[in-house]
Structure formats: C-alpha cells, structure tokens
Amino acid sequence: AADEGAARYLNATVRSDRADLHESLDRLRAQVPAVKHVSLVVSWYGDDLRAGVCKIRPCVELTEKETSPYEWTVNGLSRAAAREISKDALGRPVYGGTPSDRSVVEAIRELKRRGYKVTFYPFIMMDIPAGNTLPDPYSANGAGVGQPAFPWRGRITCHPAPGFAGTVDKTGTANTQISALFGACTPAQFTRGADSVAFTGTASEFGVRRMILHYAHLCEVAGGVDAFLIGSEMPGVTSVRRNTTTAFPGVERYVTLASDVRGILRAQTEISY
C-alpha cells in the first residue's frame, strides 16, 4: 500500500522477501509432506440474519487504499465501490477483506503447480457489528431489536424464524424471503477475463447465487479445481418450508445451483455442499 511516498508489503508478513503463500506452502511441504489436497477458503460477507434482506458481497478492509502493481477487484467491483468491513473499538477491521480475483487465480495456479489437489471453498462470514438495531428474527413476531454480533451464517433464516410467534415458516412469504437471499443471477451473466470475472447482471443484486456462480467461473479461469463447494452450514436456510408439507425452498435452490455450477465447471470437478 502506498501513502504519500510510504509503502509496505501487503502479502509478505512472515518474511520481507517473499509472499506469505509461498512461505506457507514451503512450510506445509516440509512439516506435513503427506498432504495431497488443500482447501482454499475465500469469504464474502452477509449483513443481516433475515434472509429476505441479507446481502452477501465481497468486502474490503479499507475503501481508500492504493495498491501496486494491481488494483483490487472482485466480480467487477472496485475497491472504492466495495463495502468496508466493520471496525472494532480501536478502529481495526474485525475481519480480513475478500481476496482480489487475481490473487485467488494465482493461488489456485500455485497450488496446482506444486502438485496439490484443490477444493475451492466459498465461505460466508457475517459482518453484523455489536450494538446494531436490526430486527431480530429469533424473537416473537420479529419484534426484538438487535441481532447477535458477528453471528454464525447458519442462523440466517426467515423472519420471524421457525419456532417463534408470528413465524412465516410454512408459508409463501418464507419462500419469497429465501428466494431473495439466493437472487436470480444466471451463469450467462458473468464474463471471464484473463485473471478475473465480471458481472453483467443487476449491480445491486448480492446473494448466494452471485457469489457461487462467480467463483465457479473464476475457478475455470484459473485452470480448474478438483472439488467445489456450493455452500456449507446453512441449516437456518435449508430447514425453512414454503408450505405445511415437506417443501424446503433453500434445499430446492441449492439443487438448482448445483446444476448450474455443473454446467460451468469441467466434468472431472466434484461438486458438494
């Protein structure tokens, strides 16, 4: 990062003469030589436990920062246009930001160059700061004020949640809310570059589908991966029903998403949840 002539390395905290990725992988090989398969975890961030309004998007630690030789971009989003991670009482980001598309591509290629198999793991973190005044879905009629700080993504659910007075579980409203969380992005709304993927759909739509379809395309830009996850640990979403029988809209949408991802990734890539 550069600021009025001062600069420091962003990706070299262990040693000043080489990137952390190279240093870490060298140590992995030396200390655990039998490892053959590596999971690469990359996070986007949710901002609400209510499925109907939650946005899941890439975030940065700082929106005002100059980087060289490459500028941060994810899914066509620039650093200046990205959402900033919440800060603690000392003004420090509570999470690390989303890695740029280019750095993800380079990481996949480096892992494969070293002979590792790669599982790509898109990971949802919840950036809901303490002291918020968001309606709490886990309260009677959703009337509670304030959601838990930095909760588990598994708590994203319909509003009000199942088991609470006034819940919309087993209704068409629950179906609508779950649909909003996933969004309506299609595989064709992504454009591949040499080391990035851009989005041509509605710019304000940030949901599960945009995140997962983006990274399916990005993995192909990188030359492919051995396994790809379409999600993990989302029981609050997959247990919601849209009627009084056994229709689970979250499960249905993950099934559709798996099919869409299958059409993007090469045949030998395993897909799981």
C-alpha positions as MATLAB code, in Angstrom:
seq = 'AADEGAARYLNATVRSDRADLHESLDRLRAQVPAVKHVSLVVSWYGDDLRAGVCKIRPCVELTEKETSPYEWTVNGLSRAAAREISKDALGRPVYGGTPSDRSVVEAIRELKRRGYKVTFYPFIMMDIPAGNTLPDPYSANGAGVGQPAFPWRGRITCHPAPGFAGTVDKTGTANTQISALFGACTPAQFTRGADSVAFTGTASEFGVRRMILHYAHLCEVAGGVDAFLIGSEMPGVTSVRRNTTTAFPGVERYVTLASDVRGILRAQTEISY';
ca = [
       0.000    0.000    0.000;
       1.259    3.485   -0.793;
       0.535    6.730    1.078;
       2.469    9.953    0.360;
       5.610    8.066   -0.588;
       5.468    5.449    2.180;
       4.810    1.826    1.197;
       4.655   -1.607    2.804;
       4.094   -5.154    1.617;
       0.547   -6.463    1.928;
       1.303  -10.121    1.262;
       4.653  -10.604    2.987;
       4.282  -10.588    6.770;
       6.394  -13.657    7.563;
       9.408  -12.613    5.518;
      10.020   -9.420    3.625;
      11.466  -11.073    0.550;
       8.659  -13.431   -0.478;
       4.903  -13.767   -0.418;
       3.200  -15.441    2.538;
       1.594  -18.004    0.219;
       4.967  -19.321   -0.948;
       6.376  -19.350    2.563;
       3.312  -21.143    3.955;
       3.280  -23.773    1.229;
       7.006  -24.425    1.685;
       6.422  -24.964    5.401;
       3.435  -27.205    4.699;
       5.536  -29.387    2.425;
       8.365  -29.550    4.935;
       6.248  -30.209    8.017;
       3.360  -32.267    6.589;
       4.749  -33.873    3.438;
       1.896  -36.376    3.129;
      -0.688  -33.658    2.430;
      -2.036  -34.036   -1.093;
      -5.230  -31.960   -1.069;
      -5.734  -28.348    0.036;
      -8.935  -26.377    0.692;
      -8.796  -22.770   -0.486;
     -11.276  -20.702    1.556;
     -12.464  -17.340    0.197;
     -15.050  -15.215    2.017;
     -17.869  -12.872    1.152;
     -19.861  -11.208    3.934;
     -23.514  -11.255    4.954;
     -25.042   -8.264    6.724;
     -28.363   -9.495    8.197;
     -29.850  -12.698    9.658;
     -33.115  -12.052    7.816;
     -32.920  -13.989    4.554;
     -35.215  -11.576    2.766;
     -32.920   -8.576    3.193;
     -29.451  -10.088    3.701;
     -26.832   -9.031    1.163;
     -23.805  -11.277    0.608;
     -20.957   -9.416   -1.022;
     -17.197   -9.039   -1.220;
     -15.789   -6.535    1.264;
     -12.519   -4.691    1.865;
     -10.704   -3.541    4.989;
     -10.295   -0.053    3.529;
     -12.023    1.532    0.552;
      -9.324    4.195    0.253;
      -6.013    2.496   -0.378;
      -3.611    2.457   -3.309;
      -2.071   -0.877   -4.235;
       0.607   -1.805   -6.724;
       1.129   -3.461   -9.142;
      -2.555   -4.454   -9.211;
      -5.738   -2.841   -8.009;
      -8.269   -4.838   -6.001;
     -11.282   -6.040   -7.949;
     -13.784   -8.815   -7.275;
     -16.574   -9.733   -9.680;
     -16.093   -6.401  -11.440;
     -16.447   -4.462   -8.175;
     -13.749   -1.870   -7.461;
     -12.253   -1.166   -4.057;
     -13.922    2.250   -3.890;
     -17.334    0.711   -4.616;
     -16.984   -2.180   -2.146;
     -18.416   -2.290    1.369;
     -15.930   -1.761    4.197;
     -15.548   -4.382    6.930;
     -16.798   -3.281   10.363;
     -14.207   -1.914   12.812;
     -13.586   -2.711   16.464;
     -13.322   -0.120   19.239;
      -9.742    0.648   18.218;
     -10.684    1.205   14.594;
      -9.290   -2.118   13.351;
     -11.180   -4.274   10.810;
     -12.803   -7.247   12.562;
     -12.161   -9.471    9.526;
      -9.702   -9.573    6.675;
     -11.184   -8.446    3.385;
     -12.128  -10.595    0.408;
      -9.063  -11.541   -1.689;
      -8.983   -9.997   -5.140;
      -9.927  -12.192   -8.084;
      -6.383  -12.091   -9.397;
      -4.885  -13.295   -6.102;
      -7.370  -16.190   -5.968;
      -6.466  -17.239   -9.502;
      -2.752  -17.035   -8.688;
      -3.248  -19.084   -5.502;
      -5.079  -21.864   -7.354;
      -2.426  -21.963  -10.059;
       0.393  -22.057   -7.498;
      -1.234  -24.913   -5.565;
      -1.636  -26.904   -8.763;
       1.923  -26.084   -9.856;
       3.130  -27.657   -6.620;
       1.109  -30.784   -7.294;
      -1.716  -30.286   -4.800;
      -5.333  -31.109   -5.486;
      -7.581  -28.138   -4.742;
     -11.016  -27.838   -3.163;
     -12.448  -24.370   -3.590;
     -14.477  -23.340   -0.544;
     -16.608  -20.159   -0.879;
     -17.264  -19.103    2.718;
     -19.934  -16.767    4.116;
     -18.925  -14.667    7.122;
     -21.462  -12.493    8.919;
     -20.453   -8.865    9.408;
     -23.091   -7.640   11.845;
     -21.463   -5.353   14.441;
     -22.330   -5.149   18.116;
     -24.882   -2.523   19.058;
     -26.848   -2.855   15.829;
     -30.584   -2.126   15.782;
     -31.593   -4.702   13.193;
     -34.859   -6.598   13.825;
     -34.097   -9.996   15.355;
     -35.792  -12.883   13.513;
     -35.295  -15.043   16.619;
     -37.883  -13.148   18.656;
     -41.669  -13.202   18.971;
     -43.156  -11.609   15.865;
     -39.654  -10.488   14.957;
     -40.109   -7.541   17.305;
     -36.785   -7.894   19.088;
     -34.243   -5.174   18.333;
     -30.591   -6.006   17.816;
     -29.102   -9.096   16.188;
     -26.178  -11.012   17.758;
     -22.788   -9.562   16.876;
     -20.856  -11.417   14.162;
     -23.104  -14.496   14.270;
     -22.784  -17.864   12.538;
     -24.082  -17.910    8.966;
     -26.178  -20.925    9.919;
     -28.533  -18.542   11.721;
     -29.702  -16.796    8.533;
     -33.390  -17.719    8.295;
     -36.871  -16.452    7.521;
     -38.318  -13.544    9.506;
     -39.727  -14.302   12.061;
     -37.840  -17.575   12.457;
     -39.399  -21.029   12.859;
     -40.479  -21.727   16.423;
     -41.258  -18.094   17.254;
     -44.631  -16.392   17.414;
     -45.627  -14.940   14.058;
     -43.175  -17.058   12.072;
     -43.614  -17.096    8.306;
     -42.251  -20.642    8.123;
     -44.524  -22.944    6.057;
     -45.889  -20.001    4.047;
     -45.317  -18.403    0.675;
     -43.648  -15.474    2.430;
     -40.876  -17.786    3.606;
     -40.391  -18.917    0.025;
     -40.108  -15.283   -1.110;
     -37.554  -14.469    1.564;
     -35.362  -17.469    0.759;
     -35.566  -16.632   -2.943;
     -34.333  -13.119   -2.189;
     -31.299  -14.493   -0.355;
     -30.265  -16.574   -3.355;
     -31.087  -13.998   -6.017;
     -31.803  -14.587   -9.683;
     -28.335  -14.421  -11.267;
     -27.730  -16.755  -14.199;
     -24.456  -18.364  -15.333;
     -24.579  -16.299  -18.532;
     -24.341  -13.011  -16.596;
     -20.619  -13.486  -15.922;
     -17.774  -12.568  -18.257;
     -14.370  -14.203  -17.901;
     -11.135  -12.259  -18.237;
      -7.537  -13.472  -18.113;
      -7.462  -13.445  -14.305;
     -10.873  -12.156  -13.213;
     -14.613  -12.489  -13.739;
     -17.017   -9.571  -14.229;
     -20.762   -9.484  -13.632;
     -23.220   -8.159  -16.232;
     -26.426   -8.543  -14.202;
     -28.089   -6.100  -11.817;
     -25.259   -4.394   -9.929;
     -27.172   -4.164   -6.644;
     -28.023   -7.881   -6.509;
     -25.753   -9.547   -3.967;
     -26.858  -13.026   -2.996;
     -25.785  -16.645   -2.751;
     -26.063  -17.272   -6.487;
     -23.885  -14.321   -7.460;
     -21.143  -15.432   -5.096;
     -21.150  -19.093   -6.062;
     -21.536  -18.642   -9.820;
     -18.777  -16.029   -9.778;
     -16.320  -18.403   -8.164;
     -17.290  -21.321  -10.390;
     -16.323  -19.175  -13.369;
     -13.178  -17.920  -11.609;
     -12.019  -21.469  -10.873;
     -12.244  -22.211  -14.584;
     -10.258  -19.054  -15.358;
      -7.566  -20.436  -13.041;
      -7.442  -23.712  -14.951;
      -9.932  -25.703  -12.908;
     -10.087  -27.230   -9.427;
     -10.623  -30.773   -8.167;
     -13.649  -30.037   -5.977;
     -16.009  -27.114   -5.459;
     -18.474  -26.391   -2.649;
     -21.753  -24.617   -3.399;
     -22.348  -23.877    0.299;
     -21.912  -25.074    3.861;
     -23.517  -24.805    7.296;
     -26.793  -23.129    6.304;
     -29.380  -25.018    8.407;
     -31.374  -21.871    9.101;
     -31.997  -21.596    5.357;
     -32.386  -25.253    4.413;
     -34.859  -26.044    7.225;
     -37.393  -23.348    6.290;
     -40.524  -24.587    4.488;
     -42.794  -22.886    1.982;
     -45.909  -24.880    2.865;
     -47.175  -27.274    5.522;
     -45.791  -30.405    3.863;
     -42.123  -31.002    3.081;
     -41.195  -28.350    0.526;
     -37.870  -26.766    1.523;
     -37.095  -23.804   -0.784;
     -33.498  -23.460    0.408;
     -32.778  -27.078   -0.484;
     -34.516  -26.679   -3.845;
     -32.410  -23.638   -4.675;
     -29.183  -25.365   -3.727;
     -30.128  -28.258   -6.014;
     -30.684  -25.800   -8.865;
     -27.443  -24.024   -8.036;
     -25.524  -27.311   -8.109;
     -26.895  -27.976  -11.583;
     -25.877  -24.504  -12.780;
     -22.380  -24.915  -11.348;
     -22.106  -28.300  -13.044;
     -22.634  -26.532  -16.353;
     -19.737  -24.145  -15.632;
     -17.077  -26.453  -14.177;
     -15.188  -29.115  -16.097;
     -16.586  -32.636  -15.926;
     -13.921  -34.014  -13.560;
     -14.546  -31.394  -10.853;
     -16.503  -32.820   -7.924;
     -19.327  -30.651   -6.554;
     -20.610  -30.816   -2.996;
     -22.358  -28.889   -0.241;
];
